[in-house]
PDB file of C-alpha atoms in Angstrom:
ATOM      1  CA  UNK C   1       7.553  -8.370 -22.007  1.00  0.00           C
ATOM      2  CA  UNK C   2       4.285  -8.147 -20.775  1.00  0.00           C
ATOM      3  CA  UNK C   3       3.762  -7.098 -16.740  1.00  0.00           C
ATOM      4  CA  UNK C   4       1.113  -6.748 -14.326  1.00  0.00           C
ATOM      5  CA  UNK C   5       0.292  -4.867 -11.615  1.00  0.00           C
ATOM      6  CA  UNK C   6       0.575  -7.428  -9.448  1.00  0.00           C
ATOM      7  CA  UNK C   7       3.803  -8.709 -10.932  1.00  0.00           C
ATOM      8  CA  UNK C   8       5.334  -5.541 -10.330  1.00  0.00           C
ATOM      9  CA  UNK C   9       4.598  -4.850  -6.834  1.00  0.00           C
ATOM     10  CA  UNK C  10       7.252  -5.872  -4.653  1.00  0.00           C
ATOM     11  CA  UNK C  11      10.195  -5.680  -7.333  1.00  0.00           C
ATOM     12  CA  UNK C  12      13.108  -4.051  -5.432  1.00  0.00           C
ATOM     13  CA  UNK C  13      13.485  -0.225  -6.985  1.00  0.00           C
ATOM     14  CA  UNK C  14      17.509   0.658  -7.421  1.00  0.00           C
ATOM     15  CA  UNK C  15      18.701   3.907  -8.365  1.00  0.00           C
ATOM     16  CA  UNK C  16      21.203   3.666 -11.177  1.00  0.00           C
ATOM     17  CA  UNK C  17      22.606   7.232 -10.644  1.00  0.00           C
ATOM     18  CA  UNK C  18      24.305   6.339  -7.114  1.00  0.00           C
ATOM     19  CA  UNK C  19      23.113   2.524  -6.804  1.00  0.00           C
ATOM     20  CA  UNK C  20      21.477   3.123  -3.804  1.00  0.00           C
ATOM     21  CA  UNK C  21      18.624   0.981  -3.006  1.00  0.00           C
ATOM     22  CA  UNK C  22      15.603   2.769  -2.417  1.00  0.00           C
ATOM     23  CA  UNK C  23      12.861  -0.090  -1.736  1.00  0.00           C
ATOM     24  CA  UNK C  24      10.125  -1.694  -3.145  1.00  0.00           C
ATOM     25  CA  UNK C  25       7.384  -1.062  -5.276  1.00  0.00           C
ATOM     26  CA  UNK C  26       4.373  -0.736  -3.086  1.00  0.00           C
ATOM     27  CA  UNK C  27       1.704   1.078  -5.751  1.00  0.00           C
ATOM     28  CA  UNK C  28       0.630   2.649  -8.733  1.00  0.00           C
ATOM     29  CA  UNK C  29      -0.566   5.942  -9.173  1.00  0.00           C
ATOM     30  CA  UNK C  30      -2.549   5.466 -12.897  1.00  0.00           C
ATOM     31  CA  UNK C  31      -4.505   8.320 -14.974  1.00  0.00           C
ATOM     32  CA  UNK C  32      -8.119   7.181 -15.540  1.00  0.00           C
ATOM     33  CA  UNK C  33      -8.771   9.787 -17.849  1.00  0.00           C
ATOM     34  CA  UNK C  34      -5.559   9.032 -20.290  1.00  0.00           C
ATOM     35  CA  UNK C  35      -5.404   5.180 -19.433  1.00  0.00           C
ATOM     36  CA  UNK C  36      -1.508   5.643 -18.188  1.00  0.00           C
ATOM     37  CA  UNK C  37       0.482   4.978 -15.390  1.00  0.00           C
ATOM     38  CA  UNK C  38       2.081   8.333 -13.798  1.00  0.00           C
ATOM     39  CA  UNK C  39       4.214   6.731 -11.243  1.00  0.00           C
ATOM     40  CA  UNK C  40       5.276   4.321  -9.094  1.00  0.00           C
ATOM     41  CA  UNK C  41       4.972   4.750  -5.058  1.00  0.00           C
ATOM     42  CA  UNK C  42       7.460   3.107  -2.809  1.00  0.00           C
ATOM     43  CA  UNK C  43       6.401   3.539   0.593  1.00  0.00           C
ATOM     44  CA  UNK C  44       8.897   5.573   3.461  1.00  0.00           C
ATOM     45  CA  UNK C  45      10.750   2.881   5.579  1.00  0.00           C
ATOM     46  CA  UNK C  46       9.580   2.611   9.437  1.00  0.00           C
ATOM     47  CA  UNK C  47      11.322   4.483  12.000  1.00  0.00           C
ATOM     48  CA  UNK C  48      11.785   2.235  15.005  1.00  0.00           C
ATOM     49  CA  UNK C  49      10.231  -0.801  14.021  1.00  0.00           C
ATOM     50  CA  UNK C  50       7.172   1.326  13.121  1.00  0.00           C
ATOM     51  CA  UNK C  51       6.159   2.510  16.439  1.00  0.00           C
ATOM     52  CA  UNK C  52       6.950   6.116  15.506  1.00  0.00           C
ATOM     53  CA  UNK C  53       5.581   5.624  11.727  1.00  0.00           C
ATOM     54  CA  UNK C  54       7.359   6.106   8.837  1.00  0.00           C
ATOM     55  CA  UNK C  55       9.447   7.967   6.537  1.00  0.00           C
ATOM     56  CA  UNK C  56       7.736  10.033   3.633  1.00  0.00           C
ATOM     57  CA  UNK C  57       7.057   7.452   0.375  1.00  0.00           C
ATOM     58  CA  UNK C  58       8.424   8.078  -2.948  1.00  0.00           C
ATOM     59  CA  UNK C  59       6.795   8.899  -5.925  1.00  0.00           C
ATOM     60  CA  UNK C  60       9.187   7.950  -9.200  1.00  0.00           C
ATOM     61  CA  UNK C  61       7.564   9.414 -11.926  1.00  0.00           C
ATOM     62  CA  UNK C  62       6.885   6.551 -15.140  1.00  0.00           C
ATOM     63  CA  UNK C  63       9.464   8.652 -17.234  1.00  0.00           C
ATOM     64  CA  UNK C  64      12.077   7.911 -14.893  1.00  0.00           C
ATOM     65  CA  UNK C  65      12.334   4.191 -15.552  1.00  0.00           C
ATOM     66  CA  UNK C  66      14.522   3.162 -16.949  1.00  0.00           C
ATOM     67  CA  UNK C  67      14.164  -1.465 -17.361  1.00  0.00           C
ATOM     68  CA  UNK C  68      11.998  -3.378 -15.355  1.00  0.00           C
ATOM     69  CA  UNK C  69      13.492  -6.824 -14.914  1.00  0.00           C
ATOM     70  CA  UNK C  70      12.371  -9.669 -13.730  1.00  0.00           C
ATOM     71  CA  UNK C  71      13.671  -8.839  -9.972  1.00  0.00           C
ATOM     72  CA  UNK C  72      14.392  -5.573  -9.982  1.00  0.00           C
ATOM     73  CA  UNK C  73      13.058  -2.181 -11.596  1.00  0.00           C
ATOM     74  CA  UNK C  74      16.406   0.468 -12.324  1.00  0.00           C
ATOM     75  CA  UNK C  75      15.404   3.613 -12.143  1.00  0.00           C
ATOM     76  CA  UNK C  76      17.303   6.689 -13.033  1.00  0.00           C
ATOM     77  CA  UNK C  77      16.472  10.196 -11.074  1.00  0.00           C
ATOM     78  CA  UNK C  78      18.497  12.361  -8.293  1.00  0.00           C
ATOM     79  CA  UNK C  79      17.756  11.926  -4.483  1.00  0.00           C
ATOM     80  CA  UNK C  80      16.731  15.758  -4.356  1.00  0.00           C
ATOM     81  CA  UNK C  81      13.939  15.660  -7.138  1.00  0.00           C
ATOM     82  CA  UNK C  82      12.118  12.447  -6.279  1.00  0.00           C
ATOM     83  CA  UNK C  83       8.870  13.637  -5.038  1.00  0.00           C
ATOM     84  CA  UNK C  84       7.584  12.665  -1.398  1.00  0.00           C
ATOM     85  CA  UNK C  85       4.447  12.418  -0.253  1.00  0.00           C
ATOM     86  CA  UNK C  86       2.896  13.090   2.781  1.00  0.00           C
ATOM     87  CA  UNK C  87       0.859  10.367   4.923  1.00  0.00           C
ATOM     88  CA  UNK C  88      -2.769  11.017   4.809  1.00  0.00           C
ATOM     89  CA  UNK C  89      -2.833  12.653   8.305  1.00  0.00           C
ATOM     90  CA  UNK C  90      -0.339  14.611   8.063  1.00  0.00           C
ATOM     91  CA  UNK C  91      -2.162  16.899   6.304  1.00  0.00           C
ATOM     92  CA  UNK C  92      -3.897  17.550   9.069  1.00  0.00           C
ATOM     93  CA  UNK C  93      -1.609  17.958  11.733  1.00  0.00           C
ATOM     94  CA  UNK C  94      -0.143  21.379   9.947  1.00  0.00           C
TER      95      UNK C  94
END
């Protein structure tokens, strides 16, 4: 099956350890030097309708994919390790 970038974005992520729903695939983080894709980034969910921003996104690393369907990509990885990333100005504010 082939799949593109843009095919992919938007594909509801589930995790198949707990079945929780964690969201959607907003971006790819891809290695230019190595040609591969490291992860995917789903993007923190908005705290009250997004007037006091967002949760932290979540960065699934590639290895940690399990199938990517048609609607869906099933992922396999604990809660605890997923890596979150801080918003761009947050980095500033500590």
């Amino acid at each position: 099956m082939h799949c593109r970038v843009a095919d992919l974005r938007y594909r509801d992520v589930i995790n198949i350890k707990d079945g929780c729903r964690l969201g959607c695939v907003n971006d790819i983080e891809i290695d230019t030097c190595s040609a591969r894709v490291l992860c995917i980034v789903i993007y923190g969910r908005p705290r009250c309708f997004g007037l006091l921003g967002r949760e932290d996104d979540i960065i699934i690393p590639w290895d940690n994919i399990e199938v990517i369907g048609e609607d869906t990509v099933l992922v396999c990885c604990d809660n605890k390790s997923t890596q979150k990333r801080k918003r761009f100005f947050e980095k500033f504010m500590q």
